[in-house]
Backbone as numpy.savetxt, mean C-alpha at the origin, in Angstrom:
# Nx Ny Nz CAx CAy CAz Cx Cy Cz
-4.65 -16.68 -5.43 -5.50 -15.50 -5.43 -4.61 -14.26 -5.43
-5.03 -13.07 -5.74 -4.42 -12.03 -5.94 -4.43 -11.34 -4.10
-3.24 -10.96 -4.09 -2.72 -10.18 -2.94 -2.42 -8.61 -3.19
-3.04 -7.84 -3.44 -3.03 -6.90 -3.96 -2.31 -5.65 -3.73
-2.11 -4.92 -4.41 -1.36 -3.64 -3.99 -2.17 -2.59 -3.73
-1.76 -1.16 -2.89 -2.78 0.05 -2.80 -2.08 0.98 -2.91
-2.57 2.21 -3.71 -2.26 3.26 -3.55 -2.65 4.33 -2.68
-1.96 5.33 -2.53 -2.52 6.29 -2.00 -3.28 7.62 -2.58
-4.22 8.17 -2.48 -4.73 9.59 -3.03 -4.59 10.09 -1.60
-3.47 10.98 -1.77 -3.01 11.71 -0.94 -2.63 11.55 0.63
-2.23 12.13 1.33 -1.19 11.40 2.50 -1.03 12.55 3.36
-1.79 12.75 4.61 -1.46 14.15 5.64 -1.62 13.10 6.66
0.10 13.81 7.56 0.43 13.47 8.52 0.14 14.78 9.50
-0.87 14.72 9.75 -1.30 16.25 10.59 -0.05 16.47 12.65
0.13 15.16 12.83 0.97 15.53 13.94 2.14 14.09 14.47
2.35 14.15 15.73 2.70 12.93 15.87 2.18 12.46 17.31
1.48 10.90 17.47 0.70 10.81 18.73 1.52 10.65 19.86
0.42 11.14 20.73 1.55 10.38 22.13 2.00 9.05 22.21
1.36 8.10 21.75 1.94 6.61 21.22 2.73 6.45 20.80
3.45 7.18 19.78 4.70 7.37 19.81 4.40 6.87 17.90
3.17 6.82 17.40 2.57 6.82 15.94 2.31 8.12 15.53
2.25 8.19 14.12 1.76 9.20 13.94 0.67 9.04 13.20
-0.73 10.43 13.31 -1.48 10.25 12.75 -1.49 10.24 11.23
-2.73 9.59 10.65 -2.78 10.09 8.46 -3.92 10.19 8.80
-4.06 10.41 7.77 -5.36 10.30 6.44 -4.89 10.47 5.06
-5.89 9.68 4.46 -5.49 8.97 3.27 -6.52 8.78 2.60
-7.04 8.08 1.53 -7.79 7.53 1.23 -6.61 6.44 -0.10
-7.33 5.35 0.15 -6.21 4.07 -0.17 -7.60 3.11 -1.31
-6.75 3.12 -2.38 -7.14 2.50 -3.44 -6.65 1.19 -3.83
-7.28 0.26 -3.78 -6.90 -1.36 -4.43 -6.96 -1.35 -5.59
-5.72 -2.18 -6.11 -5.28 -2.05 -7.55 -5.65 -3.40 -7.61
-5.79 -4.01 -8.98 -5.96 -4.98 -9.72 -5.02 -5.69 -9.85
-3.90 -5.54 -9.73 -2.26 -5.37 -9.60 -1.52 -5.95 -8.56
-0.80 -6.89 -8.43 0.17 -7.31 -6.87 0.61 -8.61 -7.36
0.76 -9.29 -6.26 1.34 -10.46 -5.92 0.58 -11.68 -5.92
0.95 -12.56 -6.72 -0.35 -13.90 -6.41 0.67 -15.07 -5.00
-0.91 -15.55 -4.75 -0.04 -15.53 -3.20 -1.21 -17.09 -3.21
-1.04 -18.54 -2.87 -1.63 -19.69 -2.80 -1.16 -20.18 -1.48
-2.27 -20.62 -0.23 -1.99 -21.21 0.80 -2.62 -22.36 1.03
-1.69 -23.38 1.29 -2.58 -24.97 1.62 -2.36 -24.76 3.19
-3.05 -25.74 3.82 -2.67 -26.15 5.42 -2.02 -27.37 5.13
-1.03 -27.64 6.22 0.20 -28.38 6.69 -0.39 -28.96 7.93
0.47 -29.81 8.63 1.02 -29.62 10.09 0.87 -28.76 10.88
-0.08 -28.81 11.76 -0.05 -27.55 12.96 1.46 -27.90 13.21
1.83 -26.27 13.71 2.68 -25.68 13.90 3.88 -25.57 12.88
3.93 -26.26 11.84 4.57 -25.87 10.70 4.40 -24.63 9.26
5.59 -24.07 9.28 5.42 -22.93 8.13 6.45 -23.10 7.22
5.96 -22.96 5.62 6.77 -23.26 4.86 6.81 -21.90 3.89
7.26 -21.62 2.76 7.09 -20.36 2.14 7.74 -21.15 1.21
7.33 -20.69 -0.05 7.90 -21.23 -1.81 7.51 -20.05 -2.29
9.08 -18.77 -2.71 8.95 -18.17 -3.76 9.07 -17.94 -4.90
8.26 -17.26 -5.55 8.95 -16.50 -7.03 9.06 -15.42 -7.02
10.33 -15.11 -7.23 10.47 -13.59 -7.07 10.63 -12.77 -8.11
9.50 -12.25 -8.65 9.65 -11.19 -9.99 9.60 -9.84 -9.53
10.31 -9.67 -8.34 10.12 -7.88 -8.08 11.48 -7.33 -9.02
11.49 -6.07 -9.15 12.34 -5.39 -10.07 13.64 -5.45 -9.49
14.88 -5.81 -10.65 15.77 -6.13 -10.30 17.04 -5.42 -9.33
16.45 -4.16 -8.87 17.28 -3.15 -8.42 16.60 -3.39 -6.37
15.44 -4.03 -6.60 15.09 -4.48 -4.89 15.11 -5.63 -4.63
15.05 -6.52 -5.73 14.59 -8.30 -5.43 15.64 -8.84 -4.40
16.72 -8.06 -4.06 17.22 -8.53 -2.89 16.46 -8.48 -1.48
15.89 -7.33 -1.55 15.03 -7.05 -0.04 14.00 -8.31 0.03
14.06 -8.58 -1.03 12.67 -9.56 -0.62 13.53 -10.57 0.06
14.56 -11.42 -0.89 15.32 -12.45 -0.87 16.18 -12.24 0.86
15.98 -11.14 1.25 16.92 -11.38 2.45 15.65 -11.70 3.83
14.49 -11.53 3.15 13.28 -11.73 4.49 12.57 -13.32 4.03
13.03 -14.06 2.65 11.95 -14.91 2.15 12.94 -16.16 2.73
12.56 -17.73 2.07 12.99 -18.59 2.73 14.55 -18.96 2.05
14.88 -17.67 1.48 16.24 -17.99 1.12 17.40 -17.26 1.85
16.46 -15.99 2.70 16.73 -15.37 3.86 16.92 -15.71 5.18
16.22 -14.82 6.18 16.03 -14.77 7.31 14.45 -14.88 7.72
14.18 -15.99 7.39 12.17 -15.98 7.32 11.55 -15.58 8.29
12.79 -15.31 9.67 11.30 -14.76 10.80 11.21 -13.30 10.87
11.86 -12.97 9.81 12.06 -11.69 9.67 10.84 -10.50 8.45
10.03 -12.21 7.81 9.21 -12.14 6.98 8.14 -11.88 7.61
7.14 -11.21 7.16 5.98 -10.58 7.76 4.66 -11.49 7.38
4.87 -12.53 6.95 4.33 -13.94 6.63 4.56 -14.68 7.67
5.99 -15.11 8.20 5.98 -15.91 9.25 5.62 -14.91 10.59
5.93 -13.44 10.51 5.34 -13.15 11.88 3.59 -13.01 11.92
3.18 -13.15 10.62 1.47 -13.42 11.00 1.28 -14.37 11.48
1.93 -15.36 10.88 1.46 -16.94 11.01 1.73 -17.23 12.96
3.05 -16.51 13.41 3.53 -16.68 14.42 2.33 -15.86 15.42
1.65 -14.90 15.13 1.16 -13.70 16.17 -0.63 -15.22 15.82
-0.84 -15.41 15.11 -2.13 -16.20 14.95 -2.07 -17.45 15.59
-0.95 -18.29 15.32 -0.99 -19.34 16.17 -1.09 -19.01 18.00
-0.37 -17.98 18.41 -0.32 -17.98 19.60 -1.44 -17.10 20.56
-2.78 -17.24 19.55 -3.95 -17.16 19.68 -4.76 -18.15 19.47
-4.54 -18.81 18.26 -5.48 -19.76 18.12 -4.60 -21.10 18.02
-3.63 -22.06 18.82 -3.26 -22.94 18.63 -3.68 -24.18 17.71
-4.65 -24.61 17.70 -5.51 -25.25 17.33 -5.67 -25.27 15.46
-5.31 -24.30 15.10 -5.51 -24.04 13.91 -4.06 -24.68 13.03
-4.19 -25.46 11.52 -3.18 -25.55 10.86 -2.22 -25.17 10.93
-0.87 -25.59 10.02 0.18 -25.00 9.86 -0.23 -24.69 8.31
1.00 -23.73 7.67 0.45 -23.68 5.97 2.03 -23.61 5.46
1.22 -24.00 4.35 2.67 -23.57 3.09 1.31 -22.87 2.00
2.81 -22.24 1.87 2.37 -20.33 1.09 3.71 -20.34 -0.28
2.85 -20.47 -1.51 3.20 -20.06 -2.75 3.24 -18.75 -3.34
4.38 -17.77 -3.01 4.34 -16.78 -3.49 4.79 -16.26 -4.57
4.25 -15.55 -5.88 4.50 -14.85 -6.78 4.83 -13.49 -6.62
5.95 -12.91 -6.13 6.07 -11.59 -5.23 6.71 -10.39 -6.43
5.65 -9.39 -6.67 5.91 -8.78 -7.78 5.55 -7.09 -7.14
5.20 -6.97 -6.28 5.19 -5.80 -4.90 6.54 -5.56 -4.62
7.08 -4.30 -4.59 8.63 -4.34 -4.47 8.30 -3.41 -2.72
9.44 -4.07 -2.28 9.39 -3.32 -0.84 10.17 -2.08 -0.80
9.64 -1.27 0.28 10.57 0.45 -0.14 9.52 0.90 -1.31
8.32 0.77 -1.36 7.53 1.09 -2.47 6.42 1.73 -2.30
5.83 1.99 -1.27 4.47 2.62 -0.76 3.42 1.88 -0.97
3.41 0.41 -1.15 2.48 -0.42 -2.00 1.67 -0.99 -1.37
2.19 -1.19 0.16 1.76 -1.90 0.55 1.37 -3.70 0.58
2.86 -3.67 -0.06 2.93 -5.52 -0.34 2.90 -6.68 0.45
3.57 -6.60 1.77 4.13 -7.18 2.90 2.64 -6.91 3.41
2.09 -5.99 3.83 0.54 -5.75 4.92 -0.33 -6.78 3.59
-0.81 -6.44 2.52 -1.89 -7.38 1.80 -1.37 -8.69 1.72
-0.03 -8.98 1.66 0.14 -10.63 2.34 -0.18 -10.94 3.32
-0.07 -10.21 4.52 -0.16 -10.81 6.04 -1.63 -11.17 6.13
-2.97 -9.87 5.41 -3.93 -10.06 5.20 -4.06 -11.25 4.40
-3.95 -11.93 3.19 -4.49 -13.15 2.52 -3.81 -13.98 3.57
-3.36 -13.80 4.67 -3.13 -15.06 5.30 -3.92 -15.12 6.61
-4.31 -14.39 6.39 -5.50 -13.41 8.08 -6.96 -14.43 6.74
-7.36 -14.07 6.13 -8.25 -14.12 5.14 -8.34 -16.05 4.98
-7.05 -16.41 4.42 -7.22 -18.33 4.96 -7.57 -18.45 5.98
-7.47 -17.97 7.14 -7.51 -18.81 8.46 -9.17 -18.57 9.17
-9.23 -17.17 8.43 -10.64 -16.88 9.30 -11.53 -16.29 8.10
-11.42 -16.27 6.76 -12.35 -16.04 6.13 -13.68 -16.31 5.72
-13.68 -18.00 6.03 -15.38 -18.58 6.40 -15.90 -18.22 7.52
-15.05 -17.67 8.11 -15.73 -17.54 10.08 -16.42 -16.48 10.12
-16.99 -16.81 11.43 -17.82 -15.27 11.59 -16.41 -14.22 12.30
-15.62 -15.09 12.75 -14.62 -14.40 13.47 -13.83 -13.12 12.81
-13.90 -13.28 11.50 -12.83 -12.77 10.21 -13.17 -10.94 10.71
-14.85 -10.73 10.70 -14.87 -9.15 11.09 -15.31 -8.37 12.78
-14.49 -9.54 13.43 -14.05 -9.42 14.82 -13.54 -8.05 15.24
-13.57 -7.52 16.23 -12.77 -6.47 16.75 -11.37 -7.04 17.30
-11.01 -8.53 17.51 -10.32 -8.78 17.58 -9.05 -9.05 16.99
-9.98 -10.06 15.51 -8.61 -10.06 14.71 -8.26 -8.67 14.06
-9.17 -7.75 13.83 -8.70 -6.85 13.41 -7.71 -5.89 13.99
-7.81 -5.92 16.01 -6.59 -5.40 16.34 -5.15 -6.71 16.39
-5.10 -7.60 16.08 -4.32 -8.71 15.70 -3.51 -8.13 14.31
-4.38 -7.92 13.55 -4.10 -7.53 12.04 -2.96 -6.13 12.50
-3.74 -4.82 12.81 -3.07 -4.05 13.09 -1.85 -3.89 13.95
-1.81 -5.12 14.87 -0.28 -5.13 15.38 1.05 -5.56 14.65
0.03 -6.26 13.57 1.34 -6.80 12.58 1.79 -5.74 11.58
0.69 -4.89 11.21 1.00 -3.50 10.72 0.13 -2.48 10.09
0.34 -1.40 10.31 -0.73 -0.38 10.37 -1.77 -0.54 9.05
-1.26 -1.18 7.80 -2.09 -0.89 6.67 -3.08 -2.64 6.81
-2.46 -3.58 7.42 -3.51 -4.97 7.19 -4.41 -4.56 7.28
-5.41 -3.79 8.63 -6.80 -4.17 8.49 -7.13 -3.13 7.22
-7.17 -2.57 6.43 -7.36 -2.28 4.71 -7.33 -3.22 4.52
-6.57 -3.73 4.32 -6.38 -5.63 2.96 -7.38 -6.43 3.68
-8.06 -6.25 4.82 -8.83 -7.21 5.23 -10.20 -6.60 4.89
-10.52 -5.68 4.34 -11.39 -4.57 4.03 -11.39 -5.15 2.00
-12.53 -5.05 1.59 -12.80 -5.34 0.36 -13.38 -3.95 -0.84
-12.99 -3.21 0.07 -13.13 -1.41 -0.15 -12.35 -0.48 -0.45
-12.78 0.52 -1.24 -11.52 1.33 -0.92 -12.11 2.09 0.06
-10.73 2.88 1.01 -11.19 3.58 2.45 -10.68 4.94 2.39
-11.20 5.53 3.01 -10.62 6.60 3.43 -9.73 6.46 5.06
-8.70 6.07 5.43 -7.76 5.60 6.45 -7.29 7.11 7.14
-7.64 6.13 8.62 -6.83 7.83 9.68 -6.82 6.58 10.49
-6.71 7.34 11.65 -5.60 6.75 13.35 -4.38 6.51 12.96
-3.65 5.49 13.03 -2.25 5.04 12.57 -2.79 4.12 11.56
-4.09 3.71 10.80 -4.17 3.20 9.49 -5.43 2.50 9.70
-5.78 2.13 10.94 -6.81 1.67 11.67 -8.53 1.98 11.70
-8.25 2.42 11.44 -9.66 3.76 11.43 -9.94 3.60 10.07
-11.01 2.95 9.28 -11.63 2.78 7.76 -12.49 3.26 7.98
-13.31 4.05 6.72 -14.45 4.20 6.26 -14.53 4.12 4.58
-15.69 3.18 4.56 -15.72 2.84 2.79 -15.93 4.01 2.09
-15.16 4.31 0.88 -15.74 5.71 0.23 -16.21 5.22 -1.29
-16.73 5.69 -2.14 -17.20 5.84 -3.37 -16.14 5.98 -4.22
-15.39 5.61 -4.62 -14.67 5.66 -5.84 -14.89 5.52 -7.45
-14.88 6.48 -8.13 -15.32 6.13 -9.41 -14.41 5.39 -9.84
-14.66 3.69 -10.58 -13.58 3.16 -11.37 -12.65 3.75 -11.93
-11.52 3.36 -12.36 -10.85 3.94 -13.26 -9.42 2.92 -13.57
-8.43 3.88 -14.25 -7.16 3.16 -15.07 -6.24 3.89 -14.40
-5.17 3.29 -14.25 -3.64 4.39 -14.49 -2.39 3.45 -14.48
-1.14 4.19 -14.28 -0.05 3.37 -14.58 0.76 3.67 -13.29
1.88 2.51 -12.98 2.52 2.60 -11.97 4.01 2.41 -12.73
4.84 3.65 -12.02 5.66 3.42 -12.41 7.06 2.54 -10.78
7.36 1.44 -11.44 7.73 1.01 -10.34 9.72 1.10 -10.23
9.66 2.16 -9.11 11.43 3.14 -9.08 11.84 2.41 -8.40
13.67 2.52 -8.57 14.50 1.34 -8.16 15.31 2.39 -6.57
14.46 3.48 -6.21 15.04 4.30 -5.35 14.38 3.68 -4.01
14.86 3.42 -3.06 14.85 3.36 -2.02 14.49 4.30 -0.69
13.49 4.52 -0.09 13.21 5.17 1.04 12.55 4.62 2.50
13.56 4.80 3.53 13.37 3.99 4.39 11.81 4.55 5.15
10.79 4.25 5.68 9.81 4.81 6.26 9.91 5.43 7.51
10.89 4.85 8.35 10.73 5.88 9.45 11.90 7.01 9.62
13.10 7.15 8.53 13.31 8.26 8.38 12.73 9.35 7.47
11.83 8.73 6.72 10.56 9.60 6.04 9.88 10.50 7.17
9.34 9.19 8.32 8.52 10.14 9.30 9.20 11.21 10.22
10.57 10.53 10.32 11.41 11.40 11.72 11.69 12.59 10.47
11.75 13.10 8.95 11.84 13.75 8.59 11.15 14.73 8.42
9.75 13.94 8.75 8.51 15.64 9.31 8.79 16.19 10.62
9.05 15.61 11.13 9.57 16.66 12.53 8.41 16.74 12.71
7.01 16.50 13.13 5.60 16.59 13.57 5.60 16.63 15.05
5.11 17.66 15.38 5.12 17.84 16.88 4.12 16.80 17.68
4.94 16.02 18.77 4.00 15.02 19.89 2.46 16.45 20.73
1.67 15.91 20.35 0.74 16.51 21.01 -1.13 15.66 20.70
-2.01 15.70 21.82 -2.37 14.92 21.85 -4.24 15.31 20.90
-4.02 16.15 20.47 -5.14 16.80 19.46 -4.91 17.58 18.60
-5.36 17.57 17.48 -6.53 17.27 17.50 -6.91 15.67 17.41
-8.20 15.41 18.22 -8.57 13.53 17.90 -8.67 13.42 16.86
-8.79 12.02 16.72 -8.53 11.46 14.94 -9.84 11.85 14.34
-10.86 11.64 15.80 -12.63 12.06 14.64 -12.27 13.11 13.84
-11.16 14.00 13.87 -11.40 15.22 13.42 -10.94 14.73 11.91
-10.49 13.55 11.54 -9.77 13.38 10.01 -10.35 12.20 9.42
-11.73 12.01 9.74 -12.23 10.53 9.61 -13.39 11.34 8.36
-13.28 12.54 8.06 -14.37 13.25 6.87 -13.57 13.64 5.58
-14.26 13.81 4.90 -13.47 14.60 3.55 -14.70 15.65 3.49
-13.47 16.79 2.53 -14.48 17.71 2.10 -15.60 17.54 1.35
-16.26 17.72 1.09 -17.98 17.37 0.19 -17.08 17.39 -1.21
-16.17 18.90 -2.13 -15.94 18.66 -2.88 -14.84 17.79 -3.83
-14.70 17.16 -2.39 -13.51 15.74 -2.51 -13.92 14.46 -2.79
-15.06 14.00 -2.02 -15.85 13.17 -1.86 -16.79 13.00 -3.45
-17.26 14.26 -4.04 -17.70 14.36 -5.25 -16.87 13.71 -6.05
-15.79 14.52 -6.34 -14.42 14.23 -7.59 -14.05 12.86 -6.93
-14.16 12.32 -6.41 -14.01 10.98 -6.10 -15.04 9.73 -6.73
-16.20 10.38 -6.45 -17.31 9.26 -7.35 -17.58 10.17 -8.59
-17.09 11.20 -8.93 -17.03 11.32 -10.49 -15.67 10.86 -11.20
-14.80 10.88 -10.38 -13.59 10.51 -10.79 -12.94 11.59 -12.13
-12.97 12.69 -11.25 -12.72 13.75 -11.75 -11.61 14.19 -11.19
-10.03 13.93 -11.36 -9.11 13.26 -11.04 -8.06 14.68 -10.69
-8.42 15.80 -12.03 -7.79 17.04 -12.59 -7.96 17.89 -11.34
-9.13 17.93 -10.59 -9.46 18.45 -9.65 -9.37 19.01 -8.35
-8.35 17.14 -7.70 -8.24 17.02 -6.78 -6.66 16.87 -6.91
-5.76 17.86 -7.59 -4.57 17.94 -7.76 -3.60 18.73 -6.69
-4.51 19.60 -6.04 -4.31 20.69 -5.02 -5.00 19.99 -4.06
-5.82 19.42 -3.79 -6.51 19.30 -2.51 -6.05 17.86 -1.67
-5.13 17.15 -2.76 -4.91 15.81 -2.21 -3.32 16.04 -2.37
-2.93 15.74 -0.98 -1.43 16.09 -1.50 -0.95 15.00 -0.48
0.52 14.40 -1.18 1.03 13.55 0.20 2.33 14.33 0.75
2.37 14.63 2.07 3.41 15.59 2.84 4.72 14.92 2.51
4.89 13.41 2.26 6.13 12.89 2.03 6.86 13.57 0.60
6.10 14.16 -0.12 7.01 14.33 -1.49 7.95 15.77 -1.54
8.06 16.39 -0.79 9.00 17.16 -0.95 10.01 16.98 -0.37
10.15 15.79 1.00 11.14 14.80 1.29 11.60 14.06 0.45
10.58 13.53 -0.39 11.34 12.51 -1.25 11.93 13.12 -2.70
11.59 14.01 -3.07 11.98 15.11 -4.21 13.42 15.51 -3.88
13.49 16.02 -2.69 14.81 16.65 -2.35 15.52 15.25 -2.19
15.46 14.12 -1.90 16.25 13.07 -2.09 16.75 12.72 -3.14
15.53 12.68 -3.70 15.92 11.61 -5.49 15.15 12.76 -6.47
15.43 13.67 -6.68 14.85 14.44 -7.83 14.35 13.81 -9.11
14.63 12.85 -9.08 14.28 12.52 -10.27 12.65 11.83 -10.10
12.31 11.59 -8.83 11.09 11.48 -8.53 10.15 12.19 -9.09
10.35 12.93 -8.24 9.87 14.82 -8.73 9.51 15.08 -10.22
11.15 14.59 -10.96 10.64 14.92 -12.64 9.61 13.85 -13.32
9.56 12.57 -12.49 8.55 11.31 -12.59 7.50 12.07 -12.83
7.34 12.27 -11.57 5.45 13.24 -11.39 5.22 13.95 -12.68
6.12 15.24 -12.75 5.82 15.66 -13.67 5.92 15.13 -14.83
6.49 14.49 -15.42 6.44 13.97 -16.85 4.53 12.90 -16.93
4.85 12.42 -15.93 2.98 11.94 -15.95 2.10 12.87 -16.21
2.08 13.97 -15.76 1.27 15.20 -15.71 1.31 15.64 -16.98
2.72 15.89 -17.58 3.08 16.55 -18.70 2.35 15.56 -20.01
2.46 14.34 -19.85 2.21 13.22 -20.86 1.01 12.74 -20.70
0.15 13.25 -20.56 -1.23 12.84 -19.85 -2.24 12.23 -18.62
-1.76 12.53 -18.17 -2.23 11.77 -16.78 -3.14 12.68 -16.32
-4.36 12.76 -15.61 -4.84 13.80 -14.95 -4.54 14.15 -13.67
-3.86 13.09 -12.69 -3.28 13.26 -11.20 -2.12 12.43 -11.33
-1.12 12.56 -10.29 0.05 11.91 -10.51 0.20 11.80 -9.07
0.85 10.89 -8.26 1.30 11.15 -7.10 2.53 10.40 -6.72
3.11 10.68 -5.69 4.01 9.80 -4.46 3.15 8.98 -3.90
3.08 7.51 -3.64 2.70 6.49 -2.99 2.90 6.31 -1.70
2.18 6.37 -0.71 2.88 6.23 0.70 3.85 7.32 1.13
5.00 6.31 1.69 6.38 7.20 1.92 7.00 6.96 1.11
6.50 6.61 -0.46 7.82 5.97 -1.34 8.14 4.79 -1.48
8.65 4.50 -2.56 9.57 5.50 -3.47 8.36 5.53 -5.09
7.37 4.72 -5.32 6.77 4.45 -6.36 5.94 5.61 -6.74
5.70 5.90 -8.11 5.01 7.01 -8.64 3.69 6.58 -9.66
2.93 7.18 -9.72 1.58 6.58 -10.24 0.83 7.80 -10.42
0.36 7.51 -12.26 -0.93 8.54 -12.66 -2.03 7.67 -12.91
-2.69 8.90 -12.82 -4.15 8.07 -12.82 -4.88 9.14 -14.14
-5.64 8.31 -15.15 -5.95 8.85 -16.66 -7.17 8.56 -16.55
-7.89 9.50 -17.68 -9.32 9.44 -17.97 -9.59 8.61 -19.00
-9.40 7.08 -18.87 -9.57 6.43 -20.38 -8.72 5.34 -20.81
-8.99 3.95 -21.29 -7.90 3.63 -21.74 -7.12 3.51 -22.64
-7.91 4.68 -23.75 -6.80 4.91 -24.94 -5.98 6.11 -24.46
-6.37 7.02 -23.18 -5.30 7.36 -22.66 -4.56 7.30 -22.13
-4.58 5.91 -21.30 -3.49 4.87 -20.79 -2.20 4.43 -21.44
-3.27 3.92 -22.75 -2.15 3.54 -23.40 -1.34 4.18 -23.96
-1.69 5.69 -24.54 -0.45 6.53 -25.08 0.16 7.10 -24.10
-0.01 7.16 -22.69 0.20 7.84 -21.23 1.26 6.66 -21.46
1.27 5.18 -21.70 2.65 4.15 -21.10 3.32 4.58 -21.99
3.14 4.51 -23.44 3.76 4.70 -24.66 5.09 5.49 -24.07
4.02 7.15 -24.20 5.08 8.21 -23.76 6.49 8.07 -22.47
5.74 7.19 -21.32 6.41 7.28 -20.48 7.52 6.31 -20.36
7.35 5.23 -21.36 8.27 3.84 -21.50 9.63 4.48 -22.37
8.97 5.62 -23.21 10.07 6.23 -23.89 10.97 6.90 -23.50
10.64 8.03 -22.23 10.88 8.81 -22.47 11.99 8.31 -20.73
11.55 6.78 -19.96 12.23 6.41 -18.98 12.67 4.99 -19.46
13.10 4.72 -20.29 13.30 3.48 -21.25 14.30 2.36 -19.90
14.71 3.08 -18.77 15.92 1.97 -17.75 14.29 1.79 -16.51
13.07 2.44 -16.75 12.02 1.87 -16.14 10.89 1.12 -15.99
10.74 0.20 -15.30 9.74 -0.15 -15.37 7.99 -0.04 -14.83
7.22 0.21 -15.83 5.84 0.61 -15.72 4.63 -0.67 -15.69
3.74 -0.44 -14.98 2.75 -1.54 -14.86 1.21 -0.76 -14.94
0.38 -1.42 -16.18 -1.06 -0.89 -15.75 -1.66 -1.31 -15.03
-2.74 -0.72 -14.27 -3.64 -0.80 -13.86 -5.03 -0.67 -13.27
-6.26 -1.25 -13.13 -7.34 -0.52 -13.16 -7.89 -0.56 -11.61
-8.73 0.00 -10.76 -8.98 0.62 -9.39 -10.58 0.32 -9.03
């Protein structure tokens, strides 16, 4: 089954909590796009992992140093499997077939929608699956799972925790997937966001009315100013060539372009898919050492 990737439409880190997290909001889009990911049950208490690794050749080490050719407890697969068993003993062991095409250091969210399809085997017939429980289970393993356990796109606040389903108008765009590297929590220690304990999160759990519109019209041109992610002028001043990413999407048709997460991946989003396709055309040309992936939302 597909393990999917998400993007972000836009990214405000309004402070940093006393928890020592910081708050977002977001609103997070499932792509069509990711990792195919197959789990049998085993042996209670046994975990196995079989990869393929087609991530781009400038990260496929990161994977390879957490997968079973690595350091596997270091994999965010075996620490689900590990945080679930020592709740529910009783339950299988598995072996997990992965097709891993999510590059890490990517804003993609690859590693959280795995931990989810493996949250999703164990308790997806159950009534248990939309628990308050496993879902804070999910979130200890990391802020974006309970999304992947969500069949929606959301609008995301608390530390990622906090969903509400929004309206999204379908649509197309392209991902361009960069061989630049950005670590996430010197992304965050690079906002310097002051510890203070308000405003509460209710206050970021709304969108504006004319956000919420251009969202189920999917009127993309719109929300170019109003959706912004705070990470990209961190990541611009890093790797400029990010920066000229965006713009060349913009420039070559795209109607929105953004930074993903904290990085490093760049993605427009087009009105159409004969404007897709001259949107890759242009951009395969004009970054010929990159690689681009479509996809629809």
């Amino acid at each position: 089954m597909l393990s999917p990737a998400k993007i972000n439409l836009g990214l405000e880190i309004p402070y940093k909590r006393p928890d020592g997290f910081h708050e977002i909001r977001s609103v997070f889009l499932r792509l069509n796009w990711g990792d195919d990911i197959q789990i049998e049950p085993i042996s209670p208490g046994s975990f196995e992992l079989v990869s393929n690794n087609q991530i781009i050749l400038e990260k496929r080490r990161l994977y390879d140093e957490v997968s079973e050719k690595g350091d596997l407890s270091k994999n965010i697969l075996f620490k689900t499997f590990s945080k679930i068993r020592a709740h529910y003993r009783e339950l299988p062991g598995v072996r997990i077939y992965l097709t891993k095409r999510i590059p890490p250091a990517a804003g993609l969210g690859g590693g959280s929608a795995n931990a989810a399809s493996l949250f999703s085997f164990y308790f997806g017939l159950g009534p248990e699956f939309h628990s308050d429980h496993i879902f804070k289970l999910a979130a200890e393993i990391g802020a974006d799972v309970p999304f992947f356990l969500s069949e929606n796109h959301c609008l995301v606040s608390g530390k990622g925790e906090i969903l509400r389903d929004i309206q999204v108008h379908p649509g197309q765009g392209i991902l361009a997937l960069t061989p630049q590297i950005l670590s996430t929590a010197e992304m965050y220690a690079g906002l310097k966001k002051p510890l203070q304990a308000d405003p509460p999160s209710k206050r970021w759990i709304s969108l504006d009315n004319d956000v919420e519109f251009s969202l189920k019209e999917g009127n993309w041109a719109a929300l170019r100013e109003k959706l912004v992610n705070d990470f990209e002028p961190l990541a611009f001043q890093k790797f400029p060539e990010l920066g000229k990413l965006k713009e060349s999407f913009l420039a070559n048709g795209a109607s929105y372009s953004s930074l993903t997460g904290s990085g490093s991946c760049i993605y427009g989003l087009v009105q159409g898919l004969e404007i897709r396709e001259e949107l890759f055309a242009k951009m395969q040309t004009e970054f010929p050492d990159l690689t681009f992936v479509s996809f629809n939302y």
